[in-house]
Short mmCIF file of C-alpha atoms and ligand atoms in Angstrom, two decimals:
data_model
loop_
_atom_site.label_atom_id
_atom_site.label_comp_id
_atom_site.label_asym_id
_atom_site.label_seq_id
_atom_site.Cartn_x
_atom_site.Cartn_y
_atom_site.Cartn_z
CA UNK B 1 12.28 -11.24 -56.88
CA UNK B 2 15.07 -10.92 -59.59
CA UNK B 3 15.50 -8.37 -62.42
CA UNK B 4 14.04 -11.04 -65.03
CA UNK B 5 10.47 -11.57 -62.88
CA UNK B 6 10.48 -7.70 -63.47
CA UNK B 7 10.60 -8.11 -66.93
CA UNK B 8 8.65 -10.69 -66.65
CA UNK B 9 6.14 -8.48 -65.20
CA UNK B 10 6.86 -5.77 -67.85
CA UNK B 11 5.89 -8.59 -70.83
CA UNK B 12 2.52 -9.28 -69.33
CA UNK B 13 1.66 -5.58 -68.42
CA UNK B 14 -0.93 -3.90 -70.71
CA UNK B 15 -0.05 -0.81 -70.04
CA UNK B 16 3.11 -1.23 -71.39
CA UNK B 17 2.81 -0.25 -75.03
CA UNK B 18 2.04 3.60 -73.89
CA UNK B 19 5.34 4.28 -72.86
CA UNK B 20 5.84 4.15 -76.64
CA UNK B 21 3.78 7.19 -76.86
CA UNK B 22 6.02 9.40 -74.66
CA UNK B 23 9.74 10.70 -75.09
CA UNK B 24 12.01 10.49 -72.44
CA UNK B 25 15.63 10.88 -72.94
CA UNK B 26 17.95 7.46 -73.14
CA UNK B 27 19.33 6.64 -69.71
CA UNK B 28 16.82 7.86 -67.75
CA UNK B 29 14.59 6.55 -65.08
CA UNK B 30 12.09 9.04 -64.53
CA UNK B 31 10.24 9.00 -60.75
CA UNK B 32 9.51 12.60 -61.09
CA UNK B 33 5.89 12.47 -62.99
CA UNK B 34 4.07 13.66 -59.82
CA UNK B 35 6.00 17.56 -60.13
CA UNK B 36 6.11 17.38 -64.43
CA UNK B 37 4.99 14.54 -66.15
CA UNK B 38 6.85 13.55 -69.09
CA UNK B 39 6.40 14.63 -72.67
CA UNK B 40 3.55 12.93 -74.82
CA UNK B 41 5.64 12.60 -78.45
CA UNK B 42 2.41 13.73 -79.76
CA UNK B 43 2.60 17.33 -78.45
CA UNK B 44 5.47 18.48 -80.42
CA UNK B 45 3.43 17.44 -83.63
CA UNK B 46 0.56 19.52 -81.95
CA UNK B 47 2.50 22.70 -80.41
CA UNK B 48 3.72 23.22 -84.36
CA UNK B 49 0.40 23.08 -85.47
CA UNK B 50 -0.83 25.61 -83.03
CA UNK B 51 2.17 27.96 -84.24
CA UNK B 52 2.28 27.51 -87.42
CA UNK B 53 -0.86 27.05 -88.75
CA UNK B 54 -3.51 27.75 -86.07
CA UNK B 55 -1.68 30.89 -84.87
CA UNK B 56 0.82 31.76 -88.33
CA UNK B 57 -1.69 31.40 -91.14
CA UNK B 58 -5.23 31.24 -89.84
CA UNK B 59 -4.50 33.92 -87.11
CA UNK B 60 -7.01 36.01 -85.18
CA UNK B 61 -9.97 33.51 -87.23
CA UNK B 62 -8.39 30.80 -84.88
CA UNK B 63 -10.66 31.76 -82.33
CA UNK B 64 -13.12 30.25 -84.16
CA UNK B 65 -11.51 28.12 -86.88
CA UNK B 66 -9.55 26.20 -84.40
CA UNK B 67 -11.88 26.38 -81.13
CA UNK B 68 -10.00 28.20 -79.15
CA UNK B 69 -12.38 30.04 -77.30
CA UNK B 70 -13.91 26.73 -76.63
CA UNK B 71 -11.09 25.11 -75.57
CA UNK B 72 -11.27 25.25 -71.64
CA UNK B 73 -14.43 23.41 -71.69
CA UNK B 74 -14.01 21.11 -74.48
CA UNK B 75 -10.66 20.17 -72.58
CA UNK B 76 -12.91 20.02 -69.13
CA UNK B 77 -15.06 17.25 -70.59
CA UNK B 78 -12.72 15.54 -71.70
CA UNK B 79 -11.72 15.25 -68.20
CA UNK B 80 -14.40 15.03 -66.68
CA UNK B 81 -14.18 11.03 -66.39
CA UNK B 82 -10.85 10.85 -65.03
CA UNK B 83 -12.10 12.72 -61.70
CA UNK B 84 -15.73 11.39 -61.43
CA UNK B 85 -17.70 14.09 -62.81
CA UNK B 86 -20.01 15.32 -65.29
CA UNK B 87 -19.88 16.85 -68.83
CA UNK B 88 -20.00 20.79 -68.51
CA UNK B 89 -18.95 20.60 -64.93
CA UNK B 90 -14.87 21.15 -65.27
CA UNK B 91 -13.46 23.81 -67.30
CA UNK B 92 -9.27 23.54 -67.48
CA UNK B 93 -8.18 26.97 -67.08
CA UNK B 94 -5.70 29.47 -65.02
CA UNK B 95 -3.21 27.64 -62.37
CA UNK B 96 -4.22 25.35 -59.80
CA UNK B 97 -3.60 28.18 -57.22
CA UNK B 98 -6.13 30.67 -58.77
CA UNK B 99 -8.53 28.12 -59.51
CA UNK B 100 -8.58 27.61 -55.80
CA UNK B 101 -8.73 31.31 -54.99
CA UNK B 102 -11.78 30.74 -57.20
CA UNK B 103 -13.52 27.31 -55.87
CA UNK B 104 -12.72 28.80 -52.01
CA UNK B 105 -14.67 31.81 -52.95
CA UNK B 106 -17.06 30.05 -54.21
CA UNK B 107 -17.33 27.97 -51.59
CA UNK B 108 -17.53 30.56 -49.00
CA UNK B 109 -20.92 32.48 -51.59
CA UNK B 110 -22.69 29.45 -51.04
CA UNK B 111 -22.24 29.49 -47.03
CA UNK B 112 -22.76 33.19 -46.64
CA UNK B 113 -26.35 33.00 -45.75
CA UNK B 114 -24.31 31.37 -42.70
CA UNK B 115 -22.84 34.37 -40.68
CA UNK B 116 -22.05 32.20 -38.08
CA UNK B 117 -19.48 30.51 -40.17
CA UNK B 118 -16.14 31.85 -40.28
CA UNK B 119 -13.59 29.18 -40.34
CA UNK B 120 -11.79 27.47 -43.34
CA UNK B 121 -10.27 24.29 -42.10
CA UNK B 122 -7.52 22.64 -43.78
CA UNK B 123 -3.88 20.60 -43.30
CA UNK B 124 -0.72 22.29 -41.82
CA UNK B 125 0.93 19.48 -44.17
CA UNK B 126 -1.40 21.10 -47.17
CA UNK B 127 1.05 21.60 -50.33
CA UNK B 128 1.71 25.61 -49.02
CA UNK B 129 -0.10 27.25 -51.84
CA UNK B 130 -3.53 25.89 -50.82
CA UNK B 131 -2.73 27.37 -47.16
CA UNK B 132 -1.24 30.74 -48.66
CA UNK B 133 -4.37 31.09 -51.07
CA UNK B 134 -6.97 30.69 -48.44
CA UNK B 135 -4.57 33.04 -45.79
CA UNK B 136 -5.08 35.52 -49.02
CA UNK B 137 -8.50 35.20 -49.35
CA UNK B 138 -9.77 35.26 -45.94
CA UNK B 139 -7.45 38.08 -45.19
CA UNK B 140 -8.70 40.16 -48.31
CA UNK B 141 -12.39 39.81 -47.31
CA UNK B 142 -12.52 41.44 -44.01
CA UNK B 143 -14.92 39.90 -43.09
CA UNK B 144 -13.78 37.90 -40.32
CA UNK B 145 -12.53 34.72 -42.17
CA UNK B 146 -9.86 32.61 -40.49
CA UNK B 147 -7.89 29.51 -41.95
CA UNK B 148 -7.66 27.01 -39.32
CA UNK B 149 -4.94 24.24 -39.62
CA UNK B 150 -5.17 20.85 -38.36
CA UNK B 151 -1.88 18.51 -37.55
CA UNK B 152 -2.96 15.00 -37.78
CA UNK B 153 -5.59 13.96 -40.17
CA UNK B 154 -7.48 12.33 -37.16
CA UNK B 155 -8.19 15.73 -35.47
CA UNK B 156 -9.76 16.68 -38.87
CA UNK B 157 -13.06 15.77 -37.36
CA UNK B 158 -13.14 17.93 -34.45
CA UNK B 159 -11.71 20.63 -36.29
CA UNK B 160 -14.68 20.90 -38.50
CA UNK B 161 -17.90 22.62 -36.54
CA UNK B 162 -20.81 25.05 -36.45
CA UNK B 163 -18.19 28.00 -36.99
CA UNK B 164 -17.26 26.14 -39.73
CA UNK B 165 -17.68 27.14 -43.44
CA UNK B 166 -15.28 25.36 -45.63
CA UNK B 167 -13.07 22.02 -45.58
CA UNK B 168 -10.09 22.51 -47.73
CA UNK B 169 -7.97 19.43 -48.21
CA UNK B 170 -5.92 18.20 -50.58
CA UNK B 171 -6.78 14.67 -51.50
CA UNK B 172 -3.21 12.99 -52.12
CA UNK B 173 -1.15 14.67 -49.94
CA UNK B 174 2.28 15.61 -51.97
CA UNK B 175 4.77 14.73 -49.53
CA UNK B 176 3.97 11.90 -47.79
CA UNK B 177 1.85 9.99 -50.75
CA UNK B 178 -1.47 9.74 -48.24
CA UNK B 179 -4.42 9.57 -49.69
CA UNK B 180 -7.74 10.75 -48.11
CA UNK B 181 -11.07 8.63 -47.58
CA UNK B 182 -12.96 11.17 -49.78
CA UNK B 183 -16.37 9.93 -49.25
CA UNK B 184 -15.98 9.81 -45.54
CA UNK B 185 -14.47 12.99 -44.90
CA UNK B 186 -16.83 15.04 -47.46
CA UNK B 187 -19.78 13.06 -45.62
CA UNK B 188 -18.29 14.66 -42.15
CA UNK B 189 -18.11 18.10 -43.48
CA UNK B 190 -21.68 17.97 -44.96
CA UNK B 191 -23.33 16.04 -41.99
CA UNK B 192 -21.56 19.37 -40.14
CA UNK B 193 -22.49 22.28 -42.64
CA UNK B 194 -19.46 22.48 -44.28
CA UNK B 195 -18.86 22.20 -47.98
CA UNK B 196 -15.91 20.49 -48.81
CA UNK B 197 -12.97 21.76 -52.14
CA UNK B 198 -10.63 19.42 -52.92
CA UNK B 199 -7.34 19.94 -54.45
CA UNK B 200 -6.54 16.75 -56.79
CA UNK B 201 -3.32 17.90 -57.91
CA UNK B 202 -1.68 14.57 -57.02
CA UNK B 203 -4.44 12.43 -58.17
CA UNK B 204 -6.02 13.33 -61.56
CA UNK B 205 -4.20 10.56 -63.18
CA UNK B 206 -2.79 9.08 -60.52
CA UNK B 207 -5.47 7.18 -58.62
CA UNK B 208 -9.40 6.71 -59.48
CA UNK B 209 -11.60 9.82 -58.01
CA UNK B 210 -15.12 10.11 -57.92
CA UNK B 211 -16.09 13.42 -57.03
CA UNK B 212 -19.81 13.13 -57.43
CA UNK B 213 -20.21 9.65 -56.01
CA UNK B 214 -18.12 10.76 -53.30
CA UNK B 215 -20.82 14.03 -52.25
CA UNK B 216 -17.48 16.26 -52.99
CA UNK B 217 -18.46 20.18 -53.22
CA UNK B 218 -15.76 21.49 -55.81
CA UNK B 219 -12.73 20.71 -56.61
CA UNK B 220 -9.28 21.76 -58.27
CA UNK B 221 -6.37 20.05 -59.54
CA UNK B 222 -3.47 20.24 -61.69
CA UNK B 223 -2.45 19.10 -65.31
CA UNK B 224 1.26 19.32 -65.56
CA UNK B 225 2.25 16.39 -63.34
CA UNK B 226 0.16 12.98 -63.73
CA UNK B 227 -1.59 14.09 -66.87
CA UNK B 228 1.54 15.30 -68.66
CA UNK B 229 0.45 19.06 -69.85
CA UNK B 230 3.63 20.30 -70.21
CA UNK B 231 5.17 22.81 -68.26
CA UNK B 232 3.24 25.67 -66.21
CA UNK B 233 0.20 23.54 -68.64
CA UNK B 234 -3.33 25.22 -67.40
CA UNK B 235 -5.10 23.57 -64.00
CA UNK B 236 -8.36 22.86 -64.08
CA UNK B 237 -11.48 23.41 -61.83
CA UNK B 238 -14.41 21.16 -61.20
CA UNK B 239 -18.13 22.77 -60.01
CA UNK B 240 -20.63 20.27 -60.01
CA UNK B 241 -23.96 21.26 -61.64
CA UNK B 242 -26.22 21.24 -58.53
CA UNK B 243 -23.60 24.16 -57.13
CA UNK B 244 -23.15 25.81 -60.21
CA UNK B 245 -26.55 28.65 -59.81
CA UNK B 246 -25.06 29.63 -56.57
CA UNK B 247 -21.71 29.67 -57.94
CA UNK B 248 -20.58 33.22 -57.92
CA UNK B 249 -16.06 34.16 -57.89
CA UNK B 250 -14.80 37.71 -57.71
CA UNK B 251 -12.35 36.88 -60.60
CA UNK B 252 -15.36 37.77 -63.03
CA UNK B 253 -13.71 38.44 -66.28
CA UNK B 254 -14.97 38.46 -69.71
CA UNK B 255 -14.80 34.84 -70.46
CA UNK B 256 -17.23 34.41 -67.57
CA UNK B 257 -19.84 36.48 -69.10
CA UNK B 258 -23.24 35.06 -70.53
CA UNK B 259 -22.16 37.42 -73.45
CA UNK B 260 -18.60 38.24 -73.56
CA UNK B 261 -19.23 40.09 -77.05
CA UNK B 262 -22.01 42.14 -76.24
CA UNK B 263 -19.32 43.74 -74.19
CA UNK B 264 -21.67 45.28 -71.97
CA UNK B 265 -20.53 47.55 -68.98
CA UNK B 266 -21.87 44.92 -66.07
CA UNK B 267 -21.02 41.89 -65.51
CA UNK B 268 -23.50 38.89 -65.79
CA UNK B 269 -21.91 35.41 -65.13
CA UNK B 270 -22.78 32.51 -68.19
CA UNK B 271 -25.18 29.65 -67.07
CA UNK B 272 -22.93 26.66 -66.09
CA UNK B 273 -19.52 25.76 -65.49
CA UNK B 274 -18.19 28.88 -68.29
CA UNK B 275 -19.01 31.14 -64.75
CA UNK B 276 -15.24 29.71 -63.27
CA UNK B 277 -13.63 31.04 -66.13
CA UNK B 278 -11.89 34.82 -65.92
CA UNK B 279 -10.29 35.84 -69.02
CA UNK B 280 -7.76 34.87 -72.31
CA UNK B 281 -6.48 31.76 -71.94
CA UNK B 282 -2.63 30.87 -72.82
CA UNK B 283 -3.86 28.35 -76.23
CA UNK B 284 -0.56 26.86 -76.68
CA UNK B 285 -0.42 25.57 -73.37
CA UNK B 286 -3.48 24.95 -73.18
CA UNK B 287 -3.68 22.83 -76.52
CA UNK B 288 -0.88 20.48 -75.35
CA UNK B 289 -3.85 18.96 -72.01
CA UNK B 290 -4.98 17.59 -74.94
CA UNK B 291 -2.02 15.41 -75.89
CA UNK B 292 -1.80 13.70 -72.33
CA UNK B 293 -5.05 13.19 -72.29
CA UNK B 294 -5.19 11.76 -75.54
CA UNK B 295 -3.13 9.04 -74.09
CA UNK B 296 -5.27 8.46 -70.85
CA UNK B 297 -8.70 7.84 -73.07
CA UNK B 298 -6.69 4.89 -74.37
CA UNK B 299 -6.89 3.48 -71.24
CA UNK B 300 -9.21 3.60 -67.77
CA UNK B 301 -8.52 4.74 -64.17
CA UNK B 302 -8.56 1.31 -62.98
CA UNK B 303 -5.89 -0.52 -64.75
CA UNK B 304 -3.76 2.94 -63.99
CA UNK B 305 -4.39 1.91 -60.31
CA UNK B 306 -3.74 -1.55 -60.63
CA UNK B 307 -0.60 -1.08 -62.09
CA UNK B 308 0.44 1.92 -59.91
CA UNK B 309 -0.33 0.02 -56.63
CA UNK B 310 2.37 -3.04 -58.04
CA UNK B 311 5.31 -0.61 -58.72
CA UNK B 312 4.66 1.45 -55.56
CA UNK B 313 4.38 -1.86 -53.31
CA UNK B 314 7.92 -2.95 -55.52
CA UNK B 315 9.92 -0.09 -54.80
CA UNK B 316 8.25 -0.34 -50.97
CA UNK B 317 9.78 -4.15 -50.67
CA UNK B 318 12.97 -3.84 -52.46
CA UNK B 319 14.27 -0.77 -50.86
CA UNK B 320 13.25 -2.25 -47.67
CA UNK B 321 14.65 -5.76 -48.33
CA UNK B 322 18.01 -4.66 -50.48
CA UNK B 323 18.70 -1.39 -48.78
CA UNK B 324 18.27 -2.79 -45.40
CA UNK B 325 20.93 -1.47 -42.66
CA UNK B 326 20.29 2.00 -44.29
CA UNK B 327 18.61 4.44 -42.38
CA UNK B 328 15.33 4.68 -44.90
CA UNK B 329 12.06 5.42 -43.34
CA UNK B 330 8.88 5.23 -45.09
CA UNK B 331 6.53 8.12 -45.02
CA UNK B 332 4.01 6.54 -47.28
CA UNK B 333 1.47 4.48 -45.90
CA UNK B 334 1.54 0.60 -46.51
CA UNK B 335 -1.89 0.33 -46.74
CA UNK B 336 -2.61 0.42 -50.49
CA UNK B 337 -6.09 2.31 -50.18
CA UNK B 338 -4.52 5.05 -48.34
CA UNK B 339 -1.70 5.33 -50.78
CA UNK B 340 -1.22 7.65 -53.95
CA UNK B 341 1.07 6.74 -56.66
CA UNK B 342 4.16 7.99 -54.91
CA UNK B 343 6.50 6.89 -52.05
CA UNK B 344 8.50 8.84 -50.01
CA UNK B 345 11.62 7.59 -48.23
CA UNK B 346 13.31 9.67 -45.30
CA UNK B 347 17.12 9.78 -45.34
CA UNK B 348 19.17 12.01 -42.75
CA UNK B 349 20.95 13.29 -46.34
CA UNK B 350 17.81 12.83 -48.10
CA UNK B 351 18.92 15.75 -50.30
CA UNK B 352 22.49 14.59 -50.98
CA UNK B 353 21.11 11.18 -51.68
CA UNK B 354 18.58 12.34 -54.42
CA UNK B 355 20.93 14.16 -55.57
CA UNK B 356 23.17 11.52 -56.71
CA UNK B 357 20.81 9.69 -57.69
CA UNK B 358 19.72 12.33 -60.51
CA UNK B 359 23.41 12.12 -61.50
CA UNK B 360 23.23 8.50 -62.21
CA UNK B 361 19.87 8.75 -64.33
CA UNK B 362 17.12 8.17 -61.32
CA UNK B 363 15.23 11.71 -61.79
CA UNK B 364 12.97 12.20 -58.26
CA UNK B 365 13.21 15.06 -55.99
CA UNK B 366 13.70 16.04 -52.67
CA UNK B 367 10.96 17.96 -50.10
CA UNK B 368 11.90 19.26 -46.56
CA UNK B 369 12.08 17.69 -44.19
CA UNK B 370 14.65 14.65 -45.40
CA UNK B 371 12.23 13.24 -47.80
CA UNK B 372 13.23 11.91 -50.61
CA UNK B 373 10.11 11.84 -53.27
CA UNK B 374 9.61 9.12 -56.34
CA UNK B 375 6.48 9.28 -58.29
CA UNK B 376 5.07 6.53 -60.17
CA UNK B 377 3.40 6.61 -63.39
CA UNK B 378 1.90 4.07 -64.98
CA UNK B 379 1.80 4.57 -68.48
CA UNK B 380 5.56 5.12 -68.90
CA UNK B 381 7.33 3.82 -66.02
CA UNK B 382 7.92 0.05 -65.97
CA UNK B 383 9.13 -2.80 -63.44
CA UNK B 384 12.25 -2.71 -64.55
CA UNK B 385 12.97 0.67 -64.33
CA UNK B 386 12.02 0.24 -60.38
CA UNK B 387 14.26 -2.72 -60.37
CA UNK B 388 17.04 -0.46 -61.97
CA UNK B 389 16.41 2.08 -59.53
CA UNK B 390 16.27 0.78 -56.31
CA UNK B 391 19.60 -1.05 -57.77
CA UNK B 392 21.49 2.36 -58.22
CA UNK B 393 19.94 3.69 -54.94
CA UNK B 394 21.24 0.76 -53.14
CA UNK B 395 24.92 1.30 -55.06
CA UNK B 396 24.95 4.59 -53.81
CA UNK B 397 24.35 4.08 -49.95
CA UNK B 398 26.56 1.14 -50.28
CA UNK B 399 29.76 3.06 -50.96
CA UNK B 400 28.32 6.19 -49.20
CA UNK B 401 28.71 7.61 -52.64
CA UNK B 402 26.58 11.21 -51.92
CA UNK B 403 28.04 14.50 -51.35
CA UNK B 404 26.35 16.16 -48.26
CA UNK B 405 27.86 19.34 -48.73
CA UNK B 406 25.70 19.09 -52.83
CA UNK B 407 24.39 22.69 -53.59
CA UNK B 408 21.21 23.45 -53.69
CA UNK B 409 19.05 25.19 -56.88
CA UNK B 410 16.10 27.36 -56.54
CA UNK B 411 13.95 24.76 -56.89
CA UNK B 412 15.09 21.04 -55.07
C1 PLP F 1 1.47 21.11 -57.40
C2 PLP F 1 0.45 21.64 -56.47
C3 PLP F 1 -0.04 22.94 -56.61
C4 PLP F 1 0.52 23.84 -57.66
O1 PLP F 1 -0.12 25.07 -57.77
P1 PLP F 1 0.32 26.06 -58.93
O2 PLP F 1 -0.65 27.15 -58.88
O3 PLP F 1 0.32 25.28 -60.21
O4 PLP F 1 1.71 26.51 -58.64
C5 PLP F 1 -1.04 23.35 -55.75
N1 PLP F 1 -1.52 22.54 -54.78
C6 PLP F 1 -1.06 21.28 -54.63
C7 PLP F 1 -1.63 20.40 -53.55
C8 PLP F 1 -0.05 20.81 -55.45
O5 PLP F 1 0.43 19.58 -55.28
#
């Protein structure tokens, strides 16, 4: 493998022409799309529309004019294909840790006629909020709830049991890249009495999902790292329609309401998936979803995953073949079906290492312990930039060129 068979690679690629349709700064290699996905060049176009016109001239008619008050669900079913679900079954509101405050809730309505079960299983590796929300929640109810957290993903099954009322897990998990048999795991849970939520934060975009096909319950995820939302961008949250009557969250704002201007004194929850929303929605975020996924309906889930699978198995070989003699460990599992669209490295400086390697251009991140984190995304990362990279990564533990004692930010 040379630089040219990359480019090679890159000429024959149809993906490649929607890099063109996102703006990344000259000099820049960017493995960072699974914590902030880059910036579609559409959504500057779009934010000054929402300001200036939508918001500036047409003002509070906007609501209206412009669909905003619409705009969670129109944005949900547009979606909805990416994940494997239904028209009027996502909605993309609120952050990906309220929307699970939400879906466990939910989850835990439909099992109540269950008193016997208590227990919300999930991951000690789980990204911390989805632990920390479900701590909350259980806590808050008094009622007996306990999060239960399970160390190796093969002690999931005995983990989940008659006491049993929820399986929590995240479906690409975000350190390590690993990527969850779906349909065999939600089978487990159901076959037990659970009902499953996923969190797809590191796959919507990343790798085909297929909630429905799969027998998934609900479902959350995020829209500000594979499907380029922009910053802090609104999450979204999936309830299928066979759940949705027995869907019931305490977060029962307005914009839930089967008639938020009657503005009656009691609350009534809408028919469908409008139920999962709670109240005004941030539009300017919330209009620039649309942008990335915009770019995704000019393409499919499958030629994503083609494409990511060949630049995640790339980096795997050449940092293991050219950066041999360094001590690099790969956290990521080889095999490809069990594999998101990132790969983690270990390195005893992993956080010096990254760190230079952000100063030369090569934009990943760090996660504790000693991982070193690159995301791959297929519609604006090519072979050679992997090429590139694992040549400045291999330049850089070549001539130990890394400063251990590098500083740390608030956020790594
Ligand atoms: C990124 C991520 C989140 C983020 O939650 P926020 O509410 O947006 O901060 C939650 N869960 C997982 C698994 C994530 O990867």
């Amino acid at each position: 493998m040379t630089r040219d068979d990359c480019l090679a690679r890159d000429a024959a690629d149809p993906l490649a022409p929607l890099r063109g349709q996102f703006d990344l700064p000259p000099g820049v290699i960017y493995l960072d799309g699974n914590s902030l996905g880059a910036r579609p060049r559409a959504a500057l176009a779009r934010a000054q529309n929402v300001i200036a016109r939508e918001w500036g001239i047409d003002l509070i008619k906007s609501w209206n004019t412009a669909g905003w008050f619409e705009l969670p669900r129109r944005l949900g079913d547009r979606l909805a294909p990416l994940i494997g679900a239904a028209a009027g079954e996502v909605v993309v509101t609120d952050s990906t840790s309220v929307n699970l405050f939400k879906a466990l809730a939910g989850a835990l309505h439909v099992q109540a006629a269950h008193a016997e079960r208590k227990v919300i299983v999930t991951e000690r590796s789980n990204f911390p909020t989805d632990i920390y929300m479900a701590q909350g929640l259980s806590g808050w109810l008094e009622r007996g709830y306990q999060v239960r957290l399970v160390d190796r993903v093969e002690d999931i099954a005995d983990a989940v049991g008659p006491d049993t009322a929820v399986l929590m897990l995240t479906h690409v998990n975000y350190r390590t890249g690993y990527q969850h048999d779906m349909a065999a795991l939600s089978a487990l849970a159901r076959e037990r009495g659970a009902v499953t939520v996923w969190d797809l934060a590191h796959s919507a975009g990343a790798v085909p999902v297929a909630l429905a096909r799969d027998g998934a319950d609900f479902a959350v995820g995020c829209t500000y790292k594979y499907l380029n939302g922009g910053p802090g961008a609104p999450a979204f949250i999936w309830v299928p329609r066979r759940h949705q009557a027995q869907f019931v969250q305490p977060l029962s704002g307005w914009w839930g309401h089967a008639a938020p201007f009657d503005m009656a004194p009691h609350f009534a929850p809408c028919d469908g998936i409008g139920r999962a929303l709670c109240g005004t929605q941030p539009i300017v975020s919330l209009a620039m979803v649309e942008c990335g996924l915009d770019v995704f309906a000019q393409t499919d889930m499958a030629a994503i995953r083609a494409k990511s699978l060949a630049l995640t198995s790339l980096f795997i070989d050449l940092v293991e073949t050219r950066c041999a003699g360094h001590p690099l460990e790969l956290v990521t599992p080889r095999e490809p079906a069990r594999r998101g669209s990132q790969v983690s490295f270990t390195h005893p400086h992993g956080f010096a290492v990254m760190q230079a390697l952000i100063g030369r251009g090569v934009i990943g991140d760090y996660r504790e312990p000693a991982i070193m984190r690159f995301g791959f995304t297929p519609l604006y990362t090519s072979f050679a930039d992997v090429w590139d990279a694992v040549a400045i990564l291999k330049d850089i533990l070549d001539r130990e060129d890394y400063d251990v004692a590098a500083r740390r930010g608030v956020v790594t």
